[in-house]
Tab-separated table of C-alpha atoms in Angstrom:
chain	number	residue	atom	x	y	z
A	191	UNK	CA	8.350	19.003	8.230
A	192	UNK	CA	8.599	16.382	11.001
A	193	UNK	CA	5.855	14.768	8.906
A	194	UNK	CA	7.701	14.170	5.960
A	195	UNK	CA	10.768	13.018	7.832
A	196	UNK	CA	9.027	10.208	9.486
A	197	UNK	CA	7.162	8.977	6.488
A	198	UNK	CA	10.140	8.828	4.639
A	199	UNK	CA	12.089	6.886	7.437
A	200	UNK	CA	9.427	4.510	7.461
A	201	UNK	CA	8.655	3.905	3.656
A	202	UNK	CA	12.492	3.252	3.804
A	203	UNK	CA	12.668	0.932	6.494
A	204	UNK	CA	9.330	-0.517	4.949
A	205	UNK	CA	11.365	-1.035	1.482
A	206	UNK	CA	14.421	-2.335	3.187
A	207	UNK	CA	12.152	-4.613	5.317
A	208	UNK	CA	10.337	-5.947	1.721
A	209	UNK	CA	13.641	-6.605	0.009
A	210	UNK	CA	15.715	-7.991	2.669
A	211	UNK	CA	13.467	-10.077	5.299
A	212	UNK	CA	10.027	-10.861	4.009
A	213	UNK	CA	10.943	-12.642	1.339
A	214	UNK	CA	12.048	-15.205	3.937
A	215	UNK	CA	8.698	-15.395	5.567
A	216	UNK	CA	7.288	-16.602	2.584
A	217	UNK	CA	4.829	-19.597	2.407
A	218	UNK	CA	5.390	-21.924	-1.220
A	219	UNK	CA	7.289	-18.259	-2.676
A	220	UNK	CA	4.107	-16.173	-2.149
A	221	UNK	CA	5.146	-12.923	0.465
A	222	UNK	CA	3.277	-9.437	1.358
A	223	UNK	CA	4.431	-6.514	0.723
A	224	UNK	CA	4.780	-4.755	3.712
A	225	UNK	CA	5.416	-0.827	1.385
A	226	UNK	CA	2.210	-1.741	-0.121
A	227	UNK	CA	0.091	-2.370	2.991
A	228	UNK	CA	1.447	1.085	4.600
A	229	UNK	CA	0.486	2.881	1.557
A	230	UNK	CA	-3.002	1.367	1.329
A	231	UNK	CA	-3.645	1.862	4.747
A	232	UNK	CA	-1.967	5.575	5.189
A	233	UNK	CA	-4.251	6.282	2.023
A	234	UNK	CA	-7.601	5.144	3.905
A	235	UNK	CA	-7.333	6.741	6.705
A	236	UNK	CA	-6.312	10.214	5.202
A	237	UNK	CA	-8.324	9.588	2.178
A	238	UNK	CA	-7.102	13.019	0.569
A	239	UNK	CA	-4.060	14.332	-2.045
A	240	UNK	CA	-1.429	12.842	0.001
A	241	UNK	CA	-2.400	9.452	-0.978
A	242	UNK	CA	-1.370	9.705	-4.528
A	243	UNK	CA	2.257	10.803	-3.544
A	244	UNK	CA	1.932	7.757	-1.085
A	245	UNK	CA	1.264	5.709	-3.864
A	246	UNK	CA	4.073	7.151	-6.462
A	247	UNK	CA	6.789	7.487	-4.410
A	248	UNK	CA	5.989	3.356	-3.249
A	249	UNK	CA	5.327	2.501	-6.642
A	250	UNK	CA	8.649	3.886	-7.489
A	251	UNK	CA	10.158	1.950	-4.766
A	252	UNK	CA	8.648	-1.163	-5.906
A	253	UNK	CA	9.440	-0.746	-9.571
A	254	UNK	CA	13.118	-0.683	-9.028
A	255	UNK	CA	13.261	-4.420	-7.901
A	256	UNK	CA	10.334	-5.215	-10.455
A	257	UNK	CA	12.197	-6.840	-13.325
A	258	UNK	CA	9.257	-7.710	-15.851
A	259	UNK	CA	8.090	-3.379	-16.602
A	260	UNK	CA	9.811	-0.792	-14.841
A	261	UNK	CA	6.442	1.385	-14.117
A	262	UNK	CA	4.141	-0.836	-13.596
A	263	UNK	CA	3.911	-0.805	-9.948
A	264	UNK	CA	4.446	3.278	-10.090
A	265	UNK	CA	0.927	3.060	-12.061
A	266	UNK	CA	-1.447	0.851	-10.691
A	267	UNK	CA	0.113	1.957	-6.997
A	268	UNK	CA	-1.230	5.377	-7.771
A	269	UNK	CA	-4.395	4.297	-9.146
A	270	UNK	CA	-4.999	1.783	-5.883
A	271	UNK	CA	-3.755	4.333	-3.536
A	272	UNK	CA	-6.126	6.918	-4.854
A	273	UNK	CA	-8.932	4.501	-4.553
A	274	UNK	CA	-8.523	4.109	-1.305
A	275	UNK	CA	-8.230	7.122	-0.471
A	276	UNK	CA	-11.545	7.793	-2.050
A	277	UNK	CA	-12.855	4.729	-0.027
A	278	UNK	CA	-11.192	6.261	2.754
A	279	UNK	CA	-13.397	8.956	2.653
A	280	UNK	CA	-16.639	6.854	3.343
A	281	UNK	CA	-15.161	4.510	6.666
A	282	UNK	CA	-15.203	4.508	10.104
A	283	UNK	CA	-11.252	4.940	10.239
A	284	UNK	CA	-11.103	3.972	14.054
A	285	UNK	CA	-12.734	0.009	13.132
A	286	UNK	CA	-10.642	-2.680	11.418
A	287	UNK	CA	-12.585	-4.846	9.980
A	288	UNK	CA	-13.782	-2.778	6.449
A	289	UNK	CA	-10.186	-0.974	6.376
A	290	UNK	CA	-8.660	-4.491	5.706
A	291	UNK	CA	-11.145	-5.979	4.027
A	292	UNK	CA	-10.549	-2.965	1.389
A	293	UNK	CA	-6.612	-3.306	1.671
A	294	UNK	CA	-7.700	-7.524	0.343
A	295	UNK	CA	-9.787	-6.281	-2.230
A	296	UNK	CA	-7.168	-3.454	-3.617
A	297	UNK	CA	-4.373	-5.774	-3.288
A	298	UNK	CA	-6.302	-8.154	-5.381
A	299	UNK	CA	-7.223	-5.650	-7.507
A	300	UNK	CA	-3.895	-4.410	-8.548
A	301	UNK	CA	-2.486	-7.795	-8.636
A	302	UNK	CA	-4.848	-8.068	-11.564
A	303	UNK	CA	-4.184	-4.809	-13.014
A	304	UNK	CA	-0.218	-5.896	-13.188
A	305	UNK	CA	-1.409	-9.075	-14.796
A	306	UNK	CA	-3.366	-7.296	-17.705
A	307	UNK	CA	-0.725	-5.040	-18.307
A	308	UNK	CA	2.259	-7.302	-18.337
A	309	UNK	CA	-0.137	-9.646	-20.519
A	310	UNK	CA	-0.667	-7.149	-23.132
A	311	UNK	CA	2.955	-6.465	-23.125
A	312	UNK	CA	3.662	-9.554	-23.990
A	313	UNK	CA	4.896	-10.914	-20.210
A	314	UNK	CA	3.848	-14.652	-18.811
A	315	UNK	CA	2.255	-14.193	-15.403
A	316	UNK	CA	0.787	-16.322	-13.235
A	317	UNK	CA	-2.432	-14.476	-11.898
A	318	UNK	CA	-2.974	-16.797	-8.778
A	319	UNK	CA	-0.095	-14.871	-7.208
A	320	UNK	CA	-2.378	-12.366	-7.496
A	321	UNK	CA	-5.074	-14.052	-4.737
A	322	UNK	CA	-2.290	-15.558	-2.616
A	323	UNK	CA	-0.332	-12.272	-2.403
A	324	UNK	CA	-4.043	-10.081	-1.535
A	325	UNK	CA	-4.371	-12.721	1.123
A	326	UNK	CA	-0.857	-12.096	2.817
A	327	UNK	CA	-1.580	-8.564	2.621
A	328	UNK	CA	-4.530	-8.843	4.513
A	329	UNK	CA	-3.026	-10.568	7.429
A	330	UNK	CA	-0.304	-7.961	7.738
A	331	UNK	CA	-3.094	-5.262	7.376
A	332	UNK	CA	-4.363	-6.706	10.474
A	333	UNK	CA	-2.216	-5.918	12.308
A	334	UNK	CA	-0.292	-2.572	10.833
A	335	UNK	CA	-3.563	-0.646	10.271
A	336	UNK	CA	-3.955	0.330	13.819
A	337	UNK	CA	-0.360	1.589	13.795
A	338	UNK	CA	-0.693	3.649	10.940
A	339	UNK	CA	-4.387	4.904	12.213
A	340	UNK	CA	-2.459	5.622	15.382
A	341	UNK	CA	0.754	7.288	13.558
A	342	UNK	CA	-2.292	9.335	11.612
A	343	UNK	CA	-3.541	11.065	14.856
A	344	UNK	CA	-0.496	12.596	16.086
A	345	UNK	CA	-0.219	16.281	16.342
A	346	UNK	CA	2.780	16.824	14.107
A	347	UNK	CA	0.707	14.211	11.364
A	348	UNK	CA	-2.278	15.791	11.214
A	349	UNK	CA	-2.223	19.121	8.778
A	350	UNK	CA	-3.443	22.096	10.645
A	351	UNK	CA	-4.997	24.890	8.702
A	352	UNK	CA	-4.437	28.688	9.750
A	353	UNK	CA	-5.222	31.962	8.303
């Protein structure tokens, strides 16, 4: 239970955090998304089931200050999220380097899945946000993937099995 109550403290804070400060730490209107990076990295290093509620309750939480398609973010944050975990599964969790070279490539990657989407709808993107955004990402994964890693290994984190 303990769990559940600090992962939803932090995707909270992280949301709060994404709405409210980050957007003034932005360089020329490009800024990271802080709820993303959490989720991509929480998803890597469990690499299992969790990471698709990861990724829909964030998605969620993203979705309600995306203007252009309400679900958009709920969908490709899922599909990301489970990719990761699924890359996840293949890592050495405890190095940095891969992990955020990953959390680059799936920002990137779902940067262009919004694009497609919204493009088919009918929506005028820019997809260089798309690079610029992956980019940001990846120095914030720098530095939060250890913290998550670390959050990851604590006794009341990790799910214990018992018959």
């Amino acid at each position: 239970m303990k769990k559940y109550i600090v992962l939803a403290v932090i995707i909270l804070l992280l949301q709060i955090l994404d709405n409210c400060v980050v957007p003034f730490i932005g360089i020329n209107g490009y800024s990271p998304s802080l709820l993303f990076v959490f989720a991509l990295s929480y998803s890597i290093v469990n690499g299992d089931w969790s990471c698709l509620w990861i990724g829909l309750i964030t998605g969620f939480l993203q979705d309600i200050n995306f203007f252009n398609g309400f679900g958009v973010n709920l969908f490709t944050n899922v599909l990301i999220c489970f990719a990761a975990g699924i890359v996840g599964k293949n890592l050495f969790k405890e190095k940095i380097f891969i992990p955020t070279i990953s959390i680059f490539v799936m920002t990137f990657v779902k940067g262009l899945l919004i694009f497609v989407i919204l493009y088919m709808c009918g929506e005028n993107t820019n997809v260089n946000i798309s690079f610029y955004n992956a980019l940001y990402n990846f120095v914030v994964s720098i530095f939060m993937y250890k913290a998550v890693y670390k959050l990851c290994q604590k006794d009341y984190m990790i799910k214990k099995w018992g018959f």
